[in-house]
PDB file of C-alpha atoms in Angstrom:
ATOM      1  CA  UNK E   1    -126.519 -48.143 119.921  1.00 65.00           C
ATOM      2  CA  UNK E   2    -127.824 -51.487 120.468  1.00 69.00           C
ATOM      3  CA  UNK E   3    -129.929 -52.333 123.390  1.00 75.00           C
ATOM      4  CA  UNK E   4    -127.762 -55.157 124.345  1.00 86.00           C
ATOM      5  CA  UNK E   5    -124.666 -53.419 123.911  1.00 90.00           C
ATOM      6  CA  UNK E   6    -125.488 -51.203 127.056  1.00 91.00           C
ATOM      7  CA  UNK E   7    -125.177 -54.451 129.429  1.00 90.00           C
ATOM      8  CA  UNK E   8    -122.365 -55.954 127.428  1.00 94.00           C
ATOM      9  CA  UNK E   9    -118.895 -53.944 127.782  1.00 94.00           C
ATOM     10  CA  UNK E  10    -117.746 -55.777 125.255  1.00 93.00           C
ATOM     11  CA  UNK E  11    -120.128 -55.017 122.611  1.00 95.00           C
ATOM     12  CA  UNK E  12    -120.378 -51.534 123.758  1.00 94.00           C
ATOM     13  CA  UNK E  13    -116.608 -50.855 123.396  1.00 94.00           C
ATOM     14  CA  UNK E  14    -116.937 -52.323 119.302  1.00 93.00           C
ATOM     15  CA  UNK E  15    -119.593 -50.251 119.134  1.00 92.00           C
ATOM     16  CA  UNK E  16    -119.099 -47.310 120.537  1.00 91.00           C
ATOM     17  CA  UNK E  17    -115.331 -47.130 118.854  1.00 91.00           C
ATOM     18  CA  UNK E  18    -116.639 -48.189 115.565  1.00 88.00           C
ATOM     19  CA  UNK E  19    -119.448 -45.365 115.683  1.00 86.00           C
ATOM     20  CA  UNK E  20    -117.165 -42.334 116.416  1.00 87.00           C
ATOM     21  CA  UNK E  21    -114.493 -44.410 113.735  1.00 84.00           C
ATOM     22  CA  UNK E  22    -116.730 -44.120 111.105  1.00 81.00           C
ATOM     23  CA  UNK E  23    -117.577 -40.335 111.394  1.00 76.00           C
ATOM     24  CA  UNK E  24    -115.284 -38.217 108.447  1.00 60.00           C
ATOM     25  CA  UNK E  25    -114.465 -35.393 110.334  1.00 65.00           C
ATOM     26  CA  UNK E  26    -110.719 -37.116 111.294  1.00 67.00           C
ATOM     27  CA  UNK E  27    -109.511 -40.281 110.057  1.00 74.00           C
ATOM     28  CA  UNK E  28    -108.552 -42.490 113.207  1.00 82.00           C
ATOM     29  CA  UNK E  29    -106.367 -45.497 112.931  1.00 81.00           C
ATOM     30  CA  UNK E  30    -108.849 -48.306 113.830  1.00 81.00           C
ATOM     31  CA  UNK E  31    -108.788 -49.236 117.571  1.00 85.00           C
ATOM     32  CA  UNK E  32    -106.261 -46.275 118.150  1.00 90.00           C
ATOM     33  CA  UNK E  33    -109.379 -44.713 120.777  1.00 91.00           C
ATOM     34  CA  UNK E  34    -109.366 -47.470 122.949  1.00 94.00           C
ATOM     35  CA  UNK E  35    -105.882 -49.008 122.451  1.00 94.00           C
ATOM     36  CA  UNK E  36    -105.336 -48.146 126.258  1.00 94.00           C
ATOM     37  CA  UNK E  37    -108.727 -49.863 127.718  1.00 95.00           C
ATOM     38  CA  UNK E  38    -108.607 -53.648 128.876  1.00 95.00           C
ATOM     39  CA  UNK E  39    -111.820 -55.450 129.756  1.00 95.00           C
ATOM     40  CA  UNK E  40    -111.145 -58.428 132.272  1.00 93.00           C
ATOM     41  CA  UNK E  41    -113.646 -61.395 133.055  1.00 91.00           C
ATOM     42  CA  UNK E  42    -113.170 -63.724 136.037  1.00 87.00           C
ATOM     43  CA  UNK E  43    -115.852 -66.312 136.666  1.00 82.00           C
ATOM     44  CA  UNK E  44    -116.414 -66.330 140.594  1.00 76.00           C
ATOM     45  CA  UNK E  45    -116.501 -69.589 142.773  1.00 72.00           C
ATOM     46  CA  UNK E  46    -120.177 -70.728 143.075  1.00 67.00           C
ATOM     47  CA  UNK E  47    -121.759 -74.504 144.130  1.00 62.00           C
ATOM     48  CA  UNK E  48    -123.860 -75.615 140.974  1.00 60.00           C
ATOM     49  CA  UNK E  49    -126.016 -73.444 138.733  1.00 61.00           C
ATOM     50  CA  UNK E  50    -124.092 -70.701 136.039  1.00 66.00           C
ATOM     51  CA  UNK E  51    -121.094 -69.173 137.662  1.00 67.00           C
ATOM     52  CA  UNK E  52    -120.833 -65.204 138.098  1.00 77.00           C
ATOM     53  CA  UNK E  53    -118.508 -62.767 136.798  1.00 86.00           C
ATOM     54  CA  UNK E  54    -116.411 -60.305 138.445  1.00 92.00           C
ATOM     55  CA  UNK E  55    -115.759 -57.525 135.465  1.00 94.00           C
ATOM     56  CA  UNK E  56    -112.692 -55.665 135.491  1.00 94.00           C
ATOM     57  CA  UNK E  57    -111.541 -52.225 133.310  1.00 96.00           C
ATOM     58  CA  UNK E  58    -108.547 -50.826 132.943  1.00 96.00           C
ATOM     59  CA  UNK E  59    -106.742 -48.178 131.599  1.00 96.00           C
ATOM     60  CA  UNK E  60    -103.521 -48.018 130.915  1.00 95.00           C
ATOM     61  CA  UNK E  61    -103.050 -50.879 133.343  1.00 93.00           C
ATOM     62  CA  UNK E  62    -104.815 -48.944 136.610  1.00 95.00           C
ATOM     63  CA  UNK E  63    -107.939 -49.957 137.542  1.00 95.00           C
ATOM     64  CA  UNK E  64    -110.968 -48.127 136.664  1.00 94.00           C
ATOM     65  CA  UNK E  65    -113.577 -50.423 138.024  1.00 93.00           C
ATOM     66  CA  UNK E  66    -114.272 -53.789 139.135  1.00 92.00           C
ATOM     67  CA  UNK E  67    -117.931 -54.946 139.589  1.00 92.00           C
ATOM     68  CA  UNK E  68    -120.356 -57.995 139.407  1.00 91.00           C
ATOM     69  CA  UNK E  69    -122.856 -56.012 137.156  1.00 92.00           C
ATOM     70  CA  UNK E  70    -121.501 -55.440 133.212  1.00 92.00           C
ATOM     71  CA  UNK E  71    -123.641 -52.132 132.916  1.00 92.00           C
ATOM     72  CA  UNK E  72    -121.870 -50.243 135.479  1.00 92.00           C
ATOM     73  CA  UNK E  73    -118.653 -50.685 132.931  1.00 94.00           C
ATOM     74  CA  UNK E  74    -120.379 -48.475 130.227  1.00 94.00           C
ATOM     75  CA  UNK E  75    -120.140 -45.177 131.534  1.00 93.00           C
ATOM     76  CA  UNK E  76    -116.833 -45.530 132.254  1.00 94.00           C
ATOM     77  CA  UNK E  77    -116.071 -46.746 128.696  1.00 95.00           C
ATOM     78  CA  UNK E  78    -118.197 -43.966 127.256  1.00 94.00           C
ATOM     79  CA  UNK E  79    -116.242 -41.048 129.253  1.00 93.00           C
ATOM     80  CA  UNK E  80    -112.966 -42.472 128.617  1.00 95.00           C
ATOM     81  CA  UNK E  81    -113.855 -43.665 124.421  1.00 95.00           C
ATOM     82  CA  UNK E  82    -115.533 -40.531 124.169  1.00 94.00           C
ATOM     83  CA  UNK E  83    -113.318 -37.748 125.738  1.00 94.00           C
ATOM     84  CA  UNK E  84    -110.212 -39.886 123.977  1.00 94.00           C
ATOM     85  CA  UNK E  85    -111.963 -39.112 120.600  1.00 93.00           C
ATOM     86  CA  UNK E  86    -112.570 -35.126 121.321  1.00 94.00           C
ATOM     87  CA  UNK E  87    -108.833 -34.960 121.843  1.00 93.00           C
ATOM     88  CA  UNK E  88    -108.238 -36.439 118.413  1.00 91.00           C
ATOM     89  CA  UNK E  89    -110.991 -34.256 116.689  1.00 91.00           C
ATOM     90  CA  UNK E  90    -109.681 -30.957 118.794  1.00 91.00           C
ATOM     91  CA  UNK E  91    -105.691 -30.851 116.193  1.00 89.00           C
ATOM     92  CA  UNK E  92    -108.471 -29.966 113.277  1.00 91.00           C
ATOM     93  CA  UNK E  93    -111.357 -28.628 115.135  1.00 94.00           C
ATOM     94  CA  UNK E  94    -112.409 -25.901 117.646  1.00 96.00           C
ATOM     95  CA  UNK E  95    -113.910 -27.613 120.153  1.00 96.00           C
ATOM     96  CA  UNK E  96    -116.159 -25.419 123.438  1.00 96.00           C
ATOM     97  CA  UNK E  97    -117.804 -26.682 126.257  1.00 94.00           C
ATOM     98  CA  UNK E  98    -121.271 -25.542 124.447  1.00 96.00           C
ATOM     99  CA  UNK E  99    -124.191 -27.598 124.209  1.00 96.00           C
ATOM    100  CA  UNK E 100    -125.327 -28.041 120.422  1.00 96.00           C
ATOM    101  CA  UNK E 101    -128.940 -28.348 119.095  1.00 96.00           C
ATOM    102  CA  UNK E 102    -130.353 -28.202 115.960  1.00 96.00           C
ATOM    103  CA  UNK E 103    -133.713 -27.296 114.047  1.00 95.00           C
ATOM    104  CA  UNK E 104    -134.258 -26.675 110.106  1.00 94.00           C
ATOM    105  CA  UNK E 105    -130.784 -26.500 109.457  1.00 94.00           C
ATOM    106  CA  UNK E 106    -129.994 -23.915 112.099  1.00 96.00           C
ATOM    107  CA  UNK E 107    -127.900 -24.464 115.524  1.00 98.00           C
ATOM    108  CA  UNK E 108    -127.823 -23.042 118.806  1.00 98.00           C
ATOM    109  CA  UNK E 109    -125.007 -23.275 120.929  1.00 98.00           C
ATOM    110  CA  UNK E 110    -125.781 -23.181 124.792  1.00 97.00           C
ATOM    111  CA  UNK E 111    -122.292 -21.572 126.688  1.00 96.00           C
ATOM    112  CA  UNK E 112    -121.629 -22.178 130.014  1.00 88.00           C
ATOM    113  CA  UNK E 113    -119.373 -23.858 132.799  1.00 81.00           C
ATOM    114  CA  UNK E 114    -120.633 -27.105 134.497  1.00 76.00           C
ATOM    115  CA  UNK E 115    -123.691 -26.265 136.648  1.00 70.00           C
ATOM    116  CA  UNK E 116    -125.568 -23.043 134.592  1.00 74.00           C
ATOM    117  CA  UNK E 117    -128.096 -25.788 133.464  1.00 82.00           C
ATOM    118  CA  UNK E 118    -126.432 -26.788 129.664  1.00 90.00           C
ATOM    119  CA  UNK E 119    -127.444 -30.456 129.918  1.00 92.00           C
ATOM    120  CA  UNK E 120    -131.137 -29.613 131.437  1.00 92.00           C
ATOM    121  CA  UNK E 121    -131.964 -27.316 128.862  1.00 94.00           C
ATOM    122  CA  UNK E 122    -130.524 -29.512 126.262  1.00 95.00           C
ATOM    123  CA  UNK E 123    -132.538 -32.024 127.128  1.00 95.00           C
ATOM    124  CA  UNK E 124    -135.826 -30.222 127.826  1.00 95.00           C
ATOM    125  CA  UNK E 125    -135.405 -28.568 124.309  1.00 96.00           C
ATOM    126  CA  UNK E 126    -134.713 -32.337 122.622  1.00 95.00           C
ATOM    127  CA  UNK E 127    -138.115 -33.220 124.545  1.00 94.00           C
ATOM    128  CA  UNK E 128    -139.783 -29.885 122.395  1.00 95.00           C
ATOM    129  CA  UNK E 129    -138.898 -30.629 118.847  1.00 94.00           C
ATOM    130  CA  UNK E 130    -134.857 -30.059 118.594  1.00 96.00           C
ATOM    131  CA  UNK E 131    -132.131 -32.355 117.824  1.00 95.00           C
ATOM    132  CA  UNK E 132    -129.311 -33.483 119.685  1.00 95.00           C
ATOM    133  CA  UNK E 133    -125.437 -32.749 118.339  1.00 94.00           C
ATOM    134  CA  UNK E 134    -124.246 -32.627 122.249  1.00 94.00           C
ATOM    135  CA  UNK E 135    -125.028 -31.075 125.669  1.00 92.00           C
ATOM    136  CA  UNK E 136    -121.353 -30.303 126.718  1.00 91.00           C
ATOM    137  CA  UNK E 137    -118.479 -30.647 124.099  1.00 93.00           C
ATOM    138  CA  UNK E 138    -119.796 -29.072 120.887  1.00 95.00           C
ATOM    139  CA  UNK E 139    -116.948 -28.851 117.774  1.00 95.00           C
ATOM    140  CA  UNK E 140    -117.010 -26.027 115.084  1.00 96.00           C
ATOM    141  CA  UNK E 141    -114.915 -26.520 111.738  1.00 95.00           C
ATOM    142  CA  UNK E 142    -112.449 -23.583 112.027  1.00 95.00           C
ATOM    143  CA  UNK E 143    -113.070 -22.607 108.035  1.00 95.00           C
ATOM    144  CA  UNK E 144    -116.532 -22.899 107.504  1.00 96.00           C
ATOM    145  CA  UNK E 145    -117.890 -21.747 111.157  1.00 97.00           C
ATOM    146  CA  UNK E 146    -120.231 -24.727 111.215  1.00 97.00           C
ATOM    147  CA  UNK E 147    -120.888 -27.437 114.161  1.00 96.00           C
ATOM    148  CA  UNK E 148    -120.430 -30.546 113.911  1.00 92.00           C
ATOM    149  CA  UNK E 149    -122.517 -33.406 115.961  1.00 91.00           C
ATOM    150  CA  UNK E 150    -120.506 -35.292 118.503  1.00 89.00           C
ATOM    151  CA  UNK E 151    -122.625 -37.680 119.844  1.00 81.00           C
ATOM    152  CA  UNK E 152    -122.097 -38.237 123.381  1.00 89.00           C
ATOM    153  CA  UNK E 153    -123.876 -39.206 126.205  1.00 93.00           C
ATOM    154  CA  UNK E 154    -125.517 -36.961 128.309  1.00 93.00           C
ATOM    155  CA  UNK E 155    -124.933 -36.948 132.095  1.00 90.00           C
ATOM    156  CA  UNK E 156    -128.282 -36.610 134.156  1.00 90.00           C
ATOM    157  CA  UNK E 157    -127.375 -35.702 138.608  1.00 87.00           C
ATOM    158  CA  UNK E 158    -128.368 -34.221 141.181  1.00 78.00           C
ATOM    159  CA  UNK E 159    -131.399 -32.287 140.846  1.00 79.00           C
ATOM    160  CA  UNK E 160    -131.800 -32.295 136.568  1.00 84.00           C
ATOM    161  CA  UNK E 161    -132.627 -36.005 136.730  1.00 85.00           C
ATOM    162  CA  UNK E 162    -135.943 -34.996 138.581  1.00 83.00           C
ATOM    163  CA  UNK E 163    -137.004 -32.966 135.827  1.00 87.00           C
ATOM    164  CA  UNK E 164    -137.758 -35.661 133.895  1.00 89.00           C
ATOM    165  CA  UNK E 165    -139.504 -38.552 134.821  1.00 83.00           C
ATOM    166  CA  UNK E 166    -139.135 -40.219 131.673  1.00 85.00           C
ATOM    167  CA  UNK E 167    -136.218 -39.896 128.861  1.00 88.00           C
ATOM    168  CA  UNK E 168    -137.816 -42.294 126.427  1.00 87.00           C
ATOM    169  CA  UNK E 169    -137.899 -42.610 123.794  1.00 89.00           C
ATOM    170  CA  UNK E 170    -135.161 -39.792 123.108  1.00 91.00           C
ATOM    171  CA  UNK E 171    -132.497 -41.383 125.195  1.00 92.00           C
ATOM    172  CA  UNK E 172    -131.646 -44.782 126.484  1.00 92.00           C
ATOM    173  CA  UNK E 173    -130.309 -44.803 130.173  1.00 90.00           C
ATOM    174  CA  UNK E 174    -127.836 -46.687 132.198  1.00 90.00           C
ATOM    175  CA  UNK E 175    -127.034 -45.869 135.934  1.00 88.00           C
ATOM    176  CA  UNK E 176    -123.715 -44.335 136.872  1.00 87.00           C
ATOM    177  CA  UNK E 177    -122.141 -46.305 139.872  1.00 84.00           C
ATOM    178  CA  UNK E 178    -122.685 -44.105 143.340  1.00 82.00           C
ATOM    179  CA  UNK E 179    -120.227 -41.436 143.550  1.00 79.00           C
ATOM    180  CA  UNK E 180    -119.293 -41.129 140.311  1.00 83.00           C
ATOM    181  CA  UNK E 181    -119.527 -37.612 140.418  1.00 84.00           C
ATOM    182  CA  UNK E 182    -118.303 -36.149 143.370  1.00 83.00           C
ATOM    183  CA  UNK E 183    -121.500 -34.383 145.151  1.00 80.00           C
ATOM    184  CA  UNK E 184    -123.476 -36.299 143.204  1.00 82.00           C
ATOM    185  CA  UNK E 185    -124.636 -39.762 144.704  1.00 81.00           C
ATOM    186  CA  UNK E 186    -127.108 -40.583 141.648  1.00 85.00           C
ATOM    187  CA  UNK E 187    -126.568 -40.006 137.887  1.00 88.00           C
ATOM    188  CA  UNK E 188    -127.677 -41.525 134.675  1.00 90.00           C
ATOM    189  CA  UNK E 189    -125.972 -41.884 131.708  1.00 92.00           C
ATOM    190  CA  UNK E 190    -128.505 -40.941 128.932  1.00 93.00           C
ATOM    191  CA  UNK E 191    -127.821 -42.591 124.925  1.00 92.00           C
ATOM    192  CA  UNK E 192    -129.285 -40.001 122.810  1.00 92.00           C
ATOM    193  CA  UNK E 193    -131.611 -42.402 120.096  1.00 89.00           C
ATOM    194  CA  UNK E 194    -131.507 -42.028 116.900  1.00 86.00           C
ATOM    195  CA  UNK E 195    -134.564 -40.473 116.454  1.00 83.00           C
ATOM    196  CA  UNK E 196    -133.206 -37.442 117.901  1.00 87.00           C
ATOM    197  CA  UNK E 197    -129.937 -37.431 115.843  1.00 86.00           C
ATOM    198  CA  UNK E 198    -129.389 -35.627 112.763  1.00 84.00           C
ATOM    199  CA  UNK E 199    -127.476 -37.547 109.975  1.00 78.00           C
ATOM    200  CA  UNK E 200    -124.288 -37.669 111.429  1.00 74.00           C
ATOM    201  CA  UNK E 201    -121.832 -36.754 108.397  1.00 77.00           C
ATOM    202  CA  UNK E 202    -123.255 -33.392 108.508  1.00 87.00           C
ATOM    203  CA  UNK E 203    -122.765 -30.070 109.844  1.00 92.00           C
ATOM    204  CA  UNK E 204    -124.825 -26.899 110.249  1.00 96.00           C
ATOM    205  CA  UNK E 205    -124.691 -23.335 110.648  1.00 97.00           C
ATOM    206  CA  UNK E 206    -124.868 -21.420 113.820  1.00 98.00           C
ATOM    207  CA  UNK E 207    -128.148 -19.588 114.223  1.00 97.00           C
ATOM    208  CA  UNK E 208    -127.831 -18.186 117.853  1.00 98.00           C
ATOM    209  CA  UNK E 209    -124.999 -18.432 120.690  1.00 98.00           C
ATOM    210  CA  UNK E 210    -126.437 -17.754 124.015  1.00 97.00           C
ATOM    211  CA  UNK E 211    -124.670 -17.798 127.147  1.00 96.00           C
ATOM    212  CA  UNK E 212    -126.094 -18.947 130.352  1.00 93.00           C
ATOM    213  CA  UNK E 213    -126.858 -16.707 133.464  1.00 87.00           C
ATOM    214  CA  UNK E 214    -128.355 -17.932 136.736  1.00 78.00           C
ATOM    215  CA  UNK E 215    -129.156 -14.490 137.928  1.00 67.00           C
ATOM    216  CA  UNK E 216    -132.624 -13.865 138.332  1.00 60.00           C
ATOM    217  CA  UNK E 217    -131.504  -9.881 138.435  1.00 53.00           C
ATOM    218  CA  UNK E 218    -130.472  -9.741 134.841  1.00 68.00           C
ATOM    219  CA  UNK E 219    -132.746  -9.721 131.856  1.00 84.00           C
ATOM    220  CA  UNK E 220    -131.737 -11.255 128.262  1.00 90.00           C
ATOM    221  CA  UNK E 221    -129.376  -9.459 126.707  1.00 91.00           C
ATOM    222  CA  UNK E 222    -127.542  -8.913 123.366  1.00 93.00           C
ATOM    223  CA  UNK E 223    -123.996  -9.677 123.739  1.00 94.00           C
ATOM    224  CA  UNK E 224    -121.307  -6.774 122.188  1.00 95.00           C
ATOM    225  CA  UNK E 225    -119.590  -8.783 119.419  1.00 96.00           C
ATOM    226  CA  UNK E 226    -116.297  -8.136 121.448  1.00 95.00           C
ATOM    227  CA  UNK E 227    -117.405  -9.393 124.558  1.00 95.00           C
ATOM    228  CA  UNK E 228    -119.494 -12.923 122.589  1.00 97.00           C
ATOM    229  CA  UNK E 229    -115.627 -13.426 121.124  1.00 97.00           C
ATOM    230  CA  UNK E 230    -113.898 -13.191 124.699  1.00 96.00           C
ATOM    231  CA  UNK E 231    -116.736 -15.201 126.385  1.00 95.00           C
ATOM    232  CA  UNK E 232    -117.214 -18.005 123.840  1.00 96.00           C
ATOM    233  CA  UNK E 233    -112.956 -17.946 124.150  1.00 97.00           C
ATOM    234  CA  UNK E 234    -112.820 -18.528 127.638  1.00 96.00           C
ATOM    235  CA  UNK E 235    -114.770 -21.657 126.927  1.00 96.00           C
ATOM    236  CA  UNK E 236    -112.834 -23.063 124.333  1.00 95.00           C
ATOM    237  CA  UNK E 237    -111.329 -26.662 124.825  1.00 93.00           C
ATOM    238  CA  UNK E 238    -107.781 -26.074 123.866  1.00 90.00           C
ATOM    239  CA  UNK E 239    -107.361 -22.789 124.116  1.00 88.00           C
ATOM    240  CA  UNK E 240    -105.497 -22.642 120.778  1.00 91.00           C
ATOM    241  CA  UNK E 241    -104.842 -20.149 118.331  1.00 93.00           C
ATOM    242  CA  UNK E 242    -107.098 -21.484 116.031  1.00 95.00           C
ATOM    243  CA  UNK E 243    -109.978 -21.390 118.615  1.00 96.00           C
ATOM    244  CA  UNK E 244    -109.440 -18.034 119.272  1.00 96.00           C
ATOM    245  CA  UNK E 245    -109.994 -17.119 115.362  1.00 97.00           C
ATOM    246  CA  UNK E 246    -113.030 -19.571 115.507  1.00 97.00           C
ATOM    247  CA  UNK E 247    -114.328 -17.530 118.300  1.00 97.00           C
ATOM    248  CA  UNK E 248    -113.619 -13.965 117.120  1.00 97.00           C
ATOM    249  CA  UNK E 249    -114.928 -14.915 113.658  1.00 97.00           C
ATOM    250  CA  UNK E 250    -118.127 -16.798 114.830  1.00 97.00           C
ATOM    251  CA  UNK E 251    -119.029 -13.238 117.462  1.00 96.00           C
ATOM    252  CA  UNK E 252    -118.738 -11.553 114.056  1.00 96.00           C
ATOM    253  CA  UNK E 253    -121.235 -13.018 111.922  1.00 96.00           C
ATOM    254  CA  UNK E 254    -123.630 -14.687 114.435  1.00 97.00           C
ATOM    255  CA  UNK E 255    -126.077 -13.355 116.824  1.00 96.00           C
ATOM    256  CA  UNK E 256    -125.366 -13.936 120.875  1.00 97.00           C
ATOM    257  CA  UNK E 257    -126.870 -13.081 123.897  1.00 96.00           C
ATOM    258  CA  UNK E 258    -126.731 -13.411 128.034  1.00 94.00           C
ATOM    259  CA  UNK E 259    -129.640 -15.085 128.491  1.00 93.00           C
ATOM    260  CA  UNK E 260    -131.170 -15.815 132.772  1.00 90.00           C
ATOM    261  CA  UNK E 261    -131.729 -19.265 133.474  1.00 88.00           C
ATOM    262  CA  UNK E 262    -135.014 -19.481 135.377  1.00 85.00           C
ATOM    263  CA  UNK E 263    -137.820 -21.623 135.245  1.00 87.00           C
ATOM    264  CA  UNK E 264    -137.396 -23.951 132.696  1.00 90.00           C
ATOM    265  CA  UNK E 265    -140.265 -24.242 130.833  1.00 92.00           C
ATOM    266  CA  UNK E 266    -140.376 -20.483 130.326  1.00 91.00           C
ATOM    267  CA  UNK E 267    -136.286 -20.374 129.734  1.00 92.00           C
ATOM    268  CA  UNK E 268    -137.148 -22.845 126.904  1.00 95.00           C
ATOM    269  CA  UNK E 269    -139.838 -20.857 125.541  1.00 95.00           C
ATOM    270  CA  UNK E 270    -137.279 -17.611 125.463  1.00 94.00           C
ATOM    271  CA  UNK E 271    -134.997 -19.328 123.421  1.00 95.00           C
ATOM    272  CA  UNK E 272    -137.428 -20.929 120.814  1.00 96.00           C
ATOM    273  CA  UNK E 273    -138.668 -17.300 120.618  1.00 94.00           C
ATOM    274  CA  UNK E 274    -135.460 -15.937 119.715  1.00 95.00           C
ATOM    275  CA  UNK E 275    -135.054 -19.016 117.895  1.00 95.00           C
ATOM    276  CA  UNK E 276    -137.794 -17.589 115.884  1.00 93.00           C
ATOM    277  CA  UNK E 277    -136.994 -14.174 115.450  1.00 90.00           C
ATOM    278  CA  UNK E 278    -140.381 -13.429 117.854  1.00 89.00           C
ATOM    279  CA  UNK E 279    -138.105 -11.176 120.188  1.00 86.00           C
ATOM    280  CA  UNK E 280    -136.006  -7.745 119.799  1.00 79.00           C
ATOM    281  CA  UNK E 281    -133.682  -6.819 121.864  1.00 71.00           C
TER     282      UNK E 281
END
């Protein structure tokens, strides 16, 4: 993504479509992602000098947001360009909420509802050698069992943003407008670079599915196959027939685990250990 295209709205929509366009996992009719999205410019009444602009999206005709300042249009185009694309990729694909992240070939998937710590981890493991696929929305072909990068932004709030006190040079950051998320006053929406993103006609196999715990009682654990198939279910994005089999076929082959969210420099360091093969359980 182009620096410039993150203050444009304009650029980023041509972009942004174009990008997810050009991936071969689903052929999309060109512009068919953003068919619904209008971008409005008014120039505002001003003595002398260069006139502002009053920005304006739409969708479908509502408003989505009107501001003076272009950037605050770009998360808005990102969720709605983005989440418009999943649905087309989720008729051929299985599609979780999972965080995806990748390392000499081999994926993990990171399981859990909003709020277990996905994104922070994602990003904290990005930061220690991994690359990004996703850090919510992960999709697995429903043949060959492998994921697929989807390359969406990540959403920093609330209390993950303090983790990090600088995203660069992995991700590119634009401010959400206040109250975007409801609880959340602050959030940034983070461009993965693309040093951080593997070639993105490719796919790769899944090395590990853990599922996220914030329960400082339990200890990691290795999942039953059985119960890793009704788990990584429950988090499937359609809950179609089709993700079912992609679920009870992945707990088959694929090693998974209930792993405590803690600290997360040490939580990190579990999971490159499994990663590694350095733990038994």
């Amino acid at each position: 993504m182009k620096s410039e295209a993150l203050t444009n709205p304009h650029l980023f929509l041509k972009e942004y479509r174009e990008k997810l366009e050009s991936l071969s996992y689903r052929k999309i009719r060109h512009g068919k992602l953003t068919d619904n999205l209008i971008i409005e410019e008014k120039a505002l009444p001003c003595e002398g000098g260069e006139k502002p602009k009053s920005y304006l999206l739409k969708k479908d005709g509502y408003k989505l947001i009107k501001s003076r300042n272009p950037s605050l249009l770009i998360p808005y185009l990102e969720w709605e360009i983005f989440h418009a694309y999943i649905d087309e990729i989720s008729e051929d694909f299985s599609v979780f909420h999972a965080a995806s992240i990748v390392k000499d070939g081999k994926a993990i998937l990171l399981v859990g509802e909003s709020g277990k710590g996905k994104t922070t981890l994602t990003v904290s493991l990005v930061k220690r050698g991994f690359r990004y696929l996703s850090d919510d929305l992960s999709a697995i072909h429903p043949v060959t069992l492998k994921v697929l990068p989807t390359p969406k932004a990540v959403h920093l709030k609330g209390e993950s943003m303090e983790f990090f006190p600088s995203l660069s040079p992995e991700f590119v950051a634009v401010p959400y407008p206040d109250g975007f998320f409801p609880g959340f006053k602050k959030a940034l929406c983070c461009f993965p670079t693309k040093d951080i993103l593997p070639a993105l006609d490719t796919d790769f196999s899944i090395h590990l599915i853990l599922f996220l715990r914030r329960c400082e009682a339990i200890e990691l654990q290795l999942a039953p196959k059985s119960q890793a198939a009704a788990q990584f279910f429950a988090y499937s994005y359609n809950r179609a027939l089709k993700d079912f089999n992609t679920a009870m076929q992945l707990a088959q082959k694929t090693p998974a685990f209930f792993i405590p969210v803690g600290e997360l420099s040490s939580t990190c360091l579990t999971i490159e250990r499994l990663f590694k093969g350095e733990i038994d359980v």
